[in-house]
Short mmCIF file of C-alpha atoms in Angstrom, two decimals:
data_model
loop_
_atom_site.label_atom_id
_atom_site.label_comp_id
_atom_site.label_asym_id
_atom_site.label_seq_id
_atom_site.Cartn_x
_atom_site.Cartn_y
_atom_site.Cartn_z
CA MET A 16 108.48 118.37 91.93
CA GLY A 17 111.89 116.81 93.44
CA ILE A 18 111.79 113.10 92.38
CA ILE A 19 112.34 110.92 89.41
CA PHE A 20 109.91 108.67 88.05
CA LYS A 21 111.33 105.53 87.13
CA ASP A 22 110.42 104.17 83.20
CA VAL A 23 107.38 104.92 80.99
CA LEU A 24 106.47 107.16 84.03
CA SER A 25 109.23 109.55 83.82
CA ARG A 26 108.32 110.86 79.99
CA VAL A 27 104.44 111.02 80.78
CA ASP A 28 103.12 114.24 81.78
CA PHE A 29 102.58 115.23 85.91
CA SER A 30 99.28 117.27 84.98
CA PHE A 31 98.11 114.60 82.51
CA ILE A 32 98.30 112.06 84.99
CA VAL A 33 96.27 114.14 88.18
CA PHE A 34 94.01 115.31 85.22
CA PHE A 35 92.78 111.52 84.75
CA THR A 36 92.73 110.54 88.16
CA ILE A 37 90.52 113.37 89.04
CA MET A 38 87.62 111.47 85.94
CA LEU A 39 88.27 108.74 87.29
CA HIS A 40 86.95 109.73 90.41
CA ALA A 41 84.70 112.64 89.76
CA PRO A 42 80.79 112.03 90.05
CA CYS A 43 78.87 111.40 87.18
CA SER A 44 76.33 114.71 86.42
CA ASN A 45 73.74 112.21 86.05
CA ALA A 46 72.31 111.27 89.65
CA GLN A 47 71.03 107.95 88.62
CA ASN A 48 74.41 106.66 87.37
CA GLN A 49 76.41 108.84 89.46
CA LYS A 50 79.89 106.91 90.48
CA ILE A 51 81.12 105.85 93.74
CA ILE A 52 84.56 107.85 94.45
CA THR A 53 87.68 105.80 95.76
CA ILE A 54 89.69 107.31 98.42
CA LYS A 55 92.14 105.07 98.12
CA PHE A 56 94.26 105.52 102.22
CA SER A 57 97.12 104.12 102.46
CA HIS A 58 99.56 104.11 105.64
CA VAL A 59 102.49 102.39 107.26
CA VAL A 60 101.59 101.26 110.73
CA ALA A 61 99.06 98.08 112.36
CA ALA A 62 95.72 98.77 111.95
CA ASP A 63 95.07 98.53 115.58
CA THR A 64 97.40 101.69 116.57
CA PRO A 65 96.01 104.98 116.87
CA LYS A 66 96.49 105.33 113.64
CA GLY A 67 94.99 102.58 112.62
CA GLN A 68 91.77 103.30 114.44
CA ALA A 69 91.44 106.41 113.00
CA ALA A 70 92.29 105.53 109.81
CA GLU A 71 88.95 103.03 109.80
CA ARG A 72 86.29 105.88 112.09
CA PHE A 73 87.14 107.93 109.18
CA ARG A 74 86.41 105.34 106.17
CA GLN A 75 83.23 104.78 108.04
CA LEU A 76 82.50 108.25 109.04
CA ALA A 77 82.59 109.34 105.39
CA GLN A 78 80.50 106.60 103.47
CA GLN A 79 77.63 107.63 106.27
CA PHE A 80 77.96 111.23 105.72
CA THR A 81 78.10 111.48 102.20
CA GLY A 82 75.20 108.85 102.00
CA GLY A 83 77.65 106.38 100.33
CA LYS A 84 78.66 108.40 97.79
CA VAL A 85 82.15 107.83 98.60
CA ARG A 86 84.38 104.58 99.93
CA VAL A 87 87.33 104.48 101.31
CA GLU A 88 89.57 102.04 100.99
CA VAL A 89 92.16 101.57 104.11
CA TYR A 90 95.40 99.86 103.53
CA PRO A 91 97.52 99.35 106.30
CA ASN A 92 100.79 98.18 107.75
CA SER A 93 102.41 99.18 104.74
CA THR A 94 100.37 96.23 102.20
CA LEU A 95 99.68 98.96 99.05
CA TYR A 96 103.33 101.57 100.21
CA LYS A 97 106.09 101.82 102.30
CA ASP A 98 107.53 104.93 103.41
CA LYS A 99 109.44 106.31 100.68
CA GLU A 100 106.91 105.12 97.99
CA GLU A 101 103.78 106.85 99.82
CA MET A 102 104.59 110.68 98.45
CA GLU A 103 104.59 109.50 95.55
CA ALA A 104 102.09 107.57 94.47
CA LEU A 105 99.95 110.36 96.53
CA GLN A 106 101.63 112.42 93.88
CA LEU A 107 100.70 110.43 90.85
CA GLY A 108 97.48 109.83 92.33
CA ALA A 109 97.66 106.21 93.06
CA VAL A 110 95.94 107.20 96.28
CA GLN A 111 93.65 110.17 98.08
CA LEU A 112 95.42 109.73 101.81
CA LEU A 113 98.52 109.43 103.38
CA ALA A 114 99.43 109.94 107.33
CA PRO A 115 102.59 110.29 106.67
CA ALA A 116 105.14 111.12 110.64
CA LEU A 117 105.19 115.17 110.65
CA SER A 118 109.41 114.95 109.79
CA LYS A 119 108.75 113.25 106.38
CA LEU A 120 106.87 116.25 105.74
CA GLY A 121 111.02 118.49 106.06
CA GLN A 122 111.82 116.16 103.17
CA LEU A 123 109.19 117.79 100.67
CA GLY A 124 111.10 121.43 101.31
CA VAL A 125 108.66 122.84 104.85
CA LYS A 126 111.80 121.73 107.12
CA GLU A 127 110.22 123.64 109.60
CA PHE A 128 107.57 120.25 109.89
CA GLU A 129 110.75 118.71 111.92
CA ALA A 130 111.04 120.89 115.10
CA PHE A 131 108.62 118.25 116.31
CA ASP A 132 111.21 115.85 116.16
CA LEU A 133 112.89 118.14 119.34
CA PRO A 134 113.72 116.40 122.26
CA TYR A 135 111.67 117.23 125.12
CA LEU A 136 109.72 119.87 123.30
CA PHE A 137 106.70 119.25 125.06
CA ASP A 138 105.88 118.30 128.72
CA ASP A 139 102.53 116.41 127.69
CA GLN A 140 99.81 116.25 125.29
CA ALA A 141 98.12 120.10 126.26
CA ALA A 142 101.80 120.78 125.07
CA VAL A 143 101.56 119.40 121.70
CA ASN A 144 98.24 120.88 121.31
CA ARG A 145 99.40 124.28 121.92
CA ILE A 146 101.17 123.68 118.37
CA THR A 147 98.76 121.65 116.37
CA GLN A 148 95.55 123.44 116.83
CA GLY A 149 96.88 126.70 117.60
CA GLU A 150 98.55 129.42 115.02
CA ILE A 151 101.65 127.53 114.29
CA GLY A 152 100.31 124.60 113.10
CA LYS A 153 97.78 125.48 110.18
CA GLU A 154 100.51 127.67 109.34
CA LEU A 155 102.73 125.11 108.92
CA LEU A 156 99.89 123.31 107.18
CA ARG A 157 99.35 125.98 104.80
CA LYS A 158 103.25 125.56 103.84
CA LEU A 159 102.15 122.53 101.91
CA GLU A 160 99.88 124.03 99.40
CA PRO A 161 102.60 125.41 96.73
CA ARG A 162 103.56 121.91 96.85
CA GLY A 163 100.76 120.41 95.85
CA PHE A 164 99.47 119.03 99.05
CA VAL A 165 96.62 120.11 101.27
CA GLY A 166 96.64 119.70 105.13
CA LEU A 167 93.91 118.12 106.81
CA ALA A 168 94.53 117.65 110.50
CA TYR A 169 97.15 116.61 112.49
CA TRP A 170 97.01 113.01 114.72
CA ASP A 171 98.50 111.81 117.64
CA ASN A 172 100.42 108.66 118.47
CA GLY A 173 101.54 109.76 121.70
CA PHE A 174 105.79 109.66 123.31
CA LYS A 175 108.42 107.04 122.02
CA VAL A 176 110.70 105.19 124.20
CA PHE A 177 114.11 103.35 123.72
CA SER A 178 114.58 99.89 123.13
CA ALA A 179 117.83 98.00 122.99
CA ASN A 180 119.58 94.64 123.16
CA ARG A 181 120.97 95.54 125.87
CA PRO A 182 120.14 97.06 129.23
CA ILE A 183 119.76 100.71 129.20
CA THR A 184 119.07 103.28 132.48
CA ASN A 185 121.38 106.05 131.13
CA PRO A 186 122.16 108.10 128.24
CA LEU A 187 125.61 107.05 128.21
CA GLN A 188 124.70 103.10 127.65
CA LEU A 189 123.30 104.46 123.63
CA LYS A 190 127.38 105.38 122.79
CA GLY A 191 128.16 103.41 119.83
CA MET A 192 124.53 101.64 119.44
CA ARG A 193 122.96 101.68 116.18
CA VAL A 194 119.86 102.59 116.31
CA ARG A 195 117.55 102.53 114.00
CA ILE A 196 115.60 106.56 113.01
CA GLN A 197 112.91 107.63 111.12
CA ALA A 198 114.74 109.96 108.29
CA SER A 199 114.94 113.45 110.22
CA ARG A 200 117.91 115.58 110.30
CA VAL A 201 116.67 116.79 114.26
CA ILE A 202 116.43 113.23 114.95
CA ASP A 203 119.59 112.06 113.67
CA ALA A 204 121.62 115.31 115.71
CA GLN A 205 120.18 113.44 118.91
CA MET A 206 121.25 110.58 118.40
CA ARG A 207 124.38 111.84 117.34
CA ALA A 208 124.60 114.23 120.63
CA LEU A 209 124.26 110.19 122.68
CA GLY A 210 127.18 109.04 121.15
CA ALA A 211 124.91 106.68 118.75
CA LEU A 212 125.09 105.98 115.40
CA PRO A 213 121.47 106.92 113.58
CA GLN A 214 120.79 104.20 110.35
CA PRO A 215 117.28 105.88 109.22
CA MET A 216 115.13 103.14 107.91
CA ALA A 217 111.99 101.97 106.67
CA PHE A 218 109.43 101.44 109.75
CA SER A 219 108.04 97.99 107.72
CA GLU A 220 112.15 97.01 107.62
CA THR A 221 112.19 97.78 110.94
CA TYR A 222 111.72 94.74 113.00
CA ARG A 223 113.78 92.34 110.96
CA ALA A 224 117.08 94.20 111.17
CA LEU A 225 115.84 94.40 115.15
CA ARG A 226 115.92 90.20 115.01
CA SER A 227 118.61 89.71 112.47
CA GLY A 228 121.14 92.33 114.55
CA LEU A 229 121.58 95.01 111.98
CA VAL A 230 120.67 97.46 114.43
CA ASP A 231 120.56 97.28 118.28
CA GLY A 232 117.54 99.01 119.13
CA CYS A 233 115.01 101.43 118.10
CA GLU A 234 112.66 104.31 119.38
CA ASN A 235 108.79 104.76 119.05
CA PRO A 236 106.00 105.33 121.01
CA PRO A 237 104.94 101.72 122.78
CA SER A 238 101.86 101.31 120.21
CA ASN A 239 104.13 100.76 117.38
CA PHE A 240 106.59 98.78 119.47
CA TYR A 241 103.96 96.22 120.22
CA THR A 242 101.41 95.90 116.88
CA GLN A 243 105.08 95.37 115.50
CA ARG A 244 106.21 92.79 118.06
CA MET A 245 108.97 94.63 118.70
CA HIS A 246 109.76 93.75 121.81
CA GLU A 247 110.05 89.82 121.16
CA VAL A 248 113.40 91.34 119.62
CA GLN A 249 114.23 93.49 122.13
CA PRO A 250 114.46 92.87 125.64
CA PHE A 251 114.90 96.07 127.25
CA VAL A 252 113.16 99.31 126.71
CA VAL A 253 113.00 102.11 129.13
CA ASP A 254 110.45 104.79 128.99
CA THR A 255 112.14 107.80 128.76
CA ASN A 256 109.45 109.67 126.92
CA HIS A 257 111.56 111.80 124.42
CA GLY A 258 109.72 112.51 121.51
CA TYR A 259 106.72 112.67 120.09
CA LEU A 260 105.47 111.41 117.30
CA GLY A 261 102.87 112.94 115.40
CA TYR A 262 101.23 112.49 111.58
CA ALA A 263 99.84 114.96 109.11
CA VAL A 264 96.93 113.52 107.50
CA ILE A 265 97.43 114.74 103.83
CA THR A 266 95.89 114.79 100.36
CA ASN A 267 96.70 115.53 96.75
CA GLN A 268 95.40 119.09 96.39
CA ARG A 269 94.15 119.16 92.58
CA PHE A 270 92.57 116.17 93.49
CA TRP A 271 90.63 117.39 96.68
CA GLU A 272 90.25 121.11 94.52
CA ALA A 273 88.07 118.82 92.00
CA LEU A 274 85.69 116.76 94.58
CA PRO A 275 82.12 118.53 94.78
CA LYS A 276 81.68 121.46 97.26
CA ASP A 277 78.89 118.72 98.86
CA ILE A 278 81.80 115.50 99.03
CA ARG A 279 84.56 117.83 100.20
CA ALA A 280 82.08 119.55 103.35
CA ALA A 281 81.17 115.92 104.09
CA LEU A 282 84.77 114.46 104.33
CA SER A 283 86.02 117.57 106.26
CA LEU A 284 83.29 116.74 108.99
CA ALA A 285 84.67 112.71 109.16
CA MET A 286 88.01 114.07 109.51
CA VAL A 287 87.19 116.71 111.98
CA GLN A 288 85.37 113.61 113.99
CA ALA A 289 87.52 110.88 113.27
CA THR A 290 90.44 112.90 114.43
CA GLU A 291 88.98 113.94 117.61
CA PHE A 292 88.10 110.01 118.28
CA GLY A 293 91.70 109.05 117.12
CA ASN A 294 93.69 111.70 119.46
CA LYS A 295 91.81 111.25 122.66
CA ILE A 296 92.46 107.49 122.77
CA ALA A 297 96.34 107.75 121.24
CA GLN A 298 97.66 108.01 124.98
CA SER A 299 95.49 105.17 126.60
CA GLN A 300 96.76 103.21 123.68
CA ASN A 301 100.23 103.75 124.00
CA ASP A 302 99.81 103.24 128.22
CA ASP A 303 97.81 100.18 127.36
CA ALA A 304 100.37 98.86 124.96
CA LEU A 305 103.19 99.31 127.70
CA ARG A 306 101.44 97.40 130.37
CA LYS A 307 101.63 94.30 127.24
CA ILE A 308 105.34 95.03 126.81
CA GLU A 309 106.08 94.61 130.95
CA ASN A 310 103.49 91.84 131.46
CA SER A 311 104.90 89.75 128.50
CA GLY A 312 107.49 88.72 130.26
CA VAL A 313 109.83 88.89 127.10
CA SER A 314 110.64 92.24 127.29
CA LYS A 315 111.92 94.23 130.69
CA VAL A 316 110.42 97.78 130.78
CA THR A 317 112.29 100.13 133.24
CA ARG A 318 110.53 103.10 134.47
CA LEU A 319 112.57 106.06 134.58
CA THR A 320 112.10 108.66 138.06
CA GLU A 321 111.89 112.49 137.19
CA ALA A 322 115.55 112.75 137.99
CA GLN A 323 116.46 109.94 135.76
CA ARG A 324 114.82 111.52 132.65
CA ALA A 325 116.59 114.73 133.72
CA VAL A 326 119.89 113.52 132.73
CA TRP A 327 118.71 112.10 129.75
CA LYS A 328 117.21 115.76 128.64
CA ILE A 329 120.53 117.37 129.39
CA ALA A 330 122.26 114.61 126.99
CA MET A 331 120.08 115.77 124.18
CA ALA A 332 120.20 119.23 124.91
CA PRO A 333 122.93 120.11 122.23
CA THR A 334 120.35 119.16 119.54
CA TYR A 335 118.52 122.64 119.91
CA GLN A 336 121.87 124.24 119.12
CA GLN A 337 122.05 121.97 115.43
CA ALA A 338 117.73 122.99 114.67
CA GLU A 339 118.42 126.91 115.20
CA LYS A 340 121.04 126.61 112.49
CA ARG A 341 118.77 124.87 110.49
CA LEU A 342 114.52 126.39 111.52
CA GLY A 343 115.80 129.33 111.98
CA GLU A 344 116.06 130.94 115.69
CA VAL A 345 113.05 133.20 115.58
CA PHE A 346 111.20 130.03 114.53
CA LEU A 347 112.35 127.64 117.01
CA GLN A 348 111.91 130.68 119.71
CA ARG A 349 108.63 130.77 119.10
CA VAL A 350 107.89 126.56 118.56
CA VAL A 351 109.27 126.54 123.08
CA SER A 352 107.96 129.20 124.07
CA THR A 353 104.38 128.22 122.36
CA ALA A 354 105.10 124.91 123.45
CA ARG A 355 106.51 125.41 127.23
CA SER A 356 103.66 127.95 128.17
CA ASN A 357 101.19 127.41 130.50
#
């Protein structure tokens, strides 16, 4: 599986763990004594972000559509597991649902997910939808199945801004800055193209790192930035909209396939409706968060003109050459042409 479990877990047979977990959650054949199926949904952002609200909507709909046979427990803000822990927890059956950033799925061996991290790949949300709702998106989710996961949906969180402890209006000003990033080879390459020093770090550790000066800046959609109060320790924000941040809702394949068909169908419907809800509010939530940051008087927001943004695009363009070597020329061209077709 590519993960070394510690202490006694390293000596426990994985298939037994999964079987035991499934048995714990499987409904009793006796309708009168049927046990409630508990699904733990862990994520690392705040409850009032687009992902947090979509997770809460799924919780409500899952209970409604299964007639109370399923109880979803949502654990936001890394209260249950942090970035580096949650995938292992899903493999062990300690949780049943995650919504990791798409770049994390590249670490599972499906490197094609890293294409979502390419700078300025998407001009708008419609361009994102052409990938996530089209054949490429479906193909990528299917690639998770040989690794023991089922991809249930793509969730949006919009486009990222840069923040820093000093003014940044053009890419040259990032040279030498220590910038927190999520672990991604593509994001690492784009930071190095700007002359910045990428610092991979768990999302839950970012605020403290910014406050202490361990890192000088970061990139995030405004909703994540605002709900984690990062603007309180980052006096400068620029709306570069240079990259997209999306998530894939995934579950343990054995757990999912062991569920009764009617339960699985009800949960699938709940996921469809929760996805529509979350993706619909993502842009407005980010717009609102950026306004709140701007109105806070704590962090100065610079809004770029299209001419200024074009300078950022040129500066980050070398990232595509790096990505082509890793993702393959044919696949990369297919992604770019699909995203930019009208």
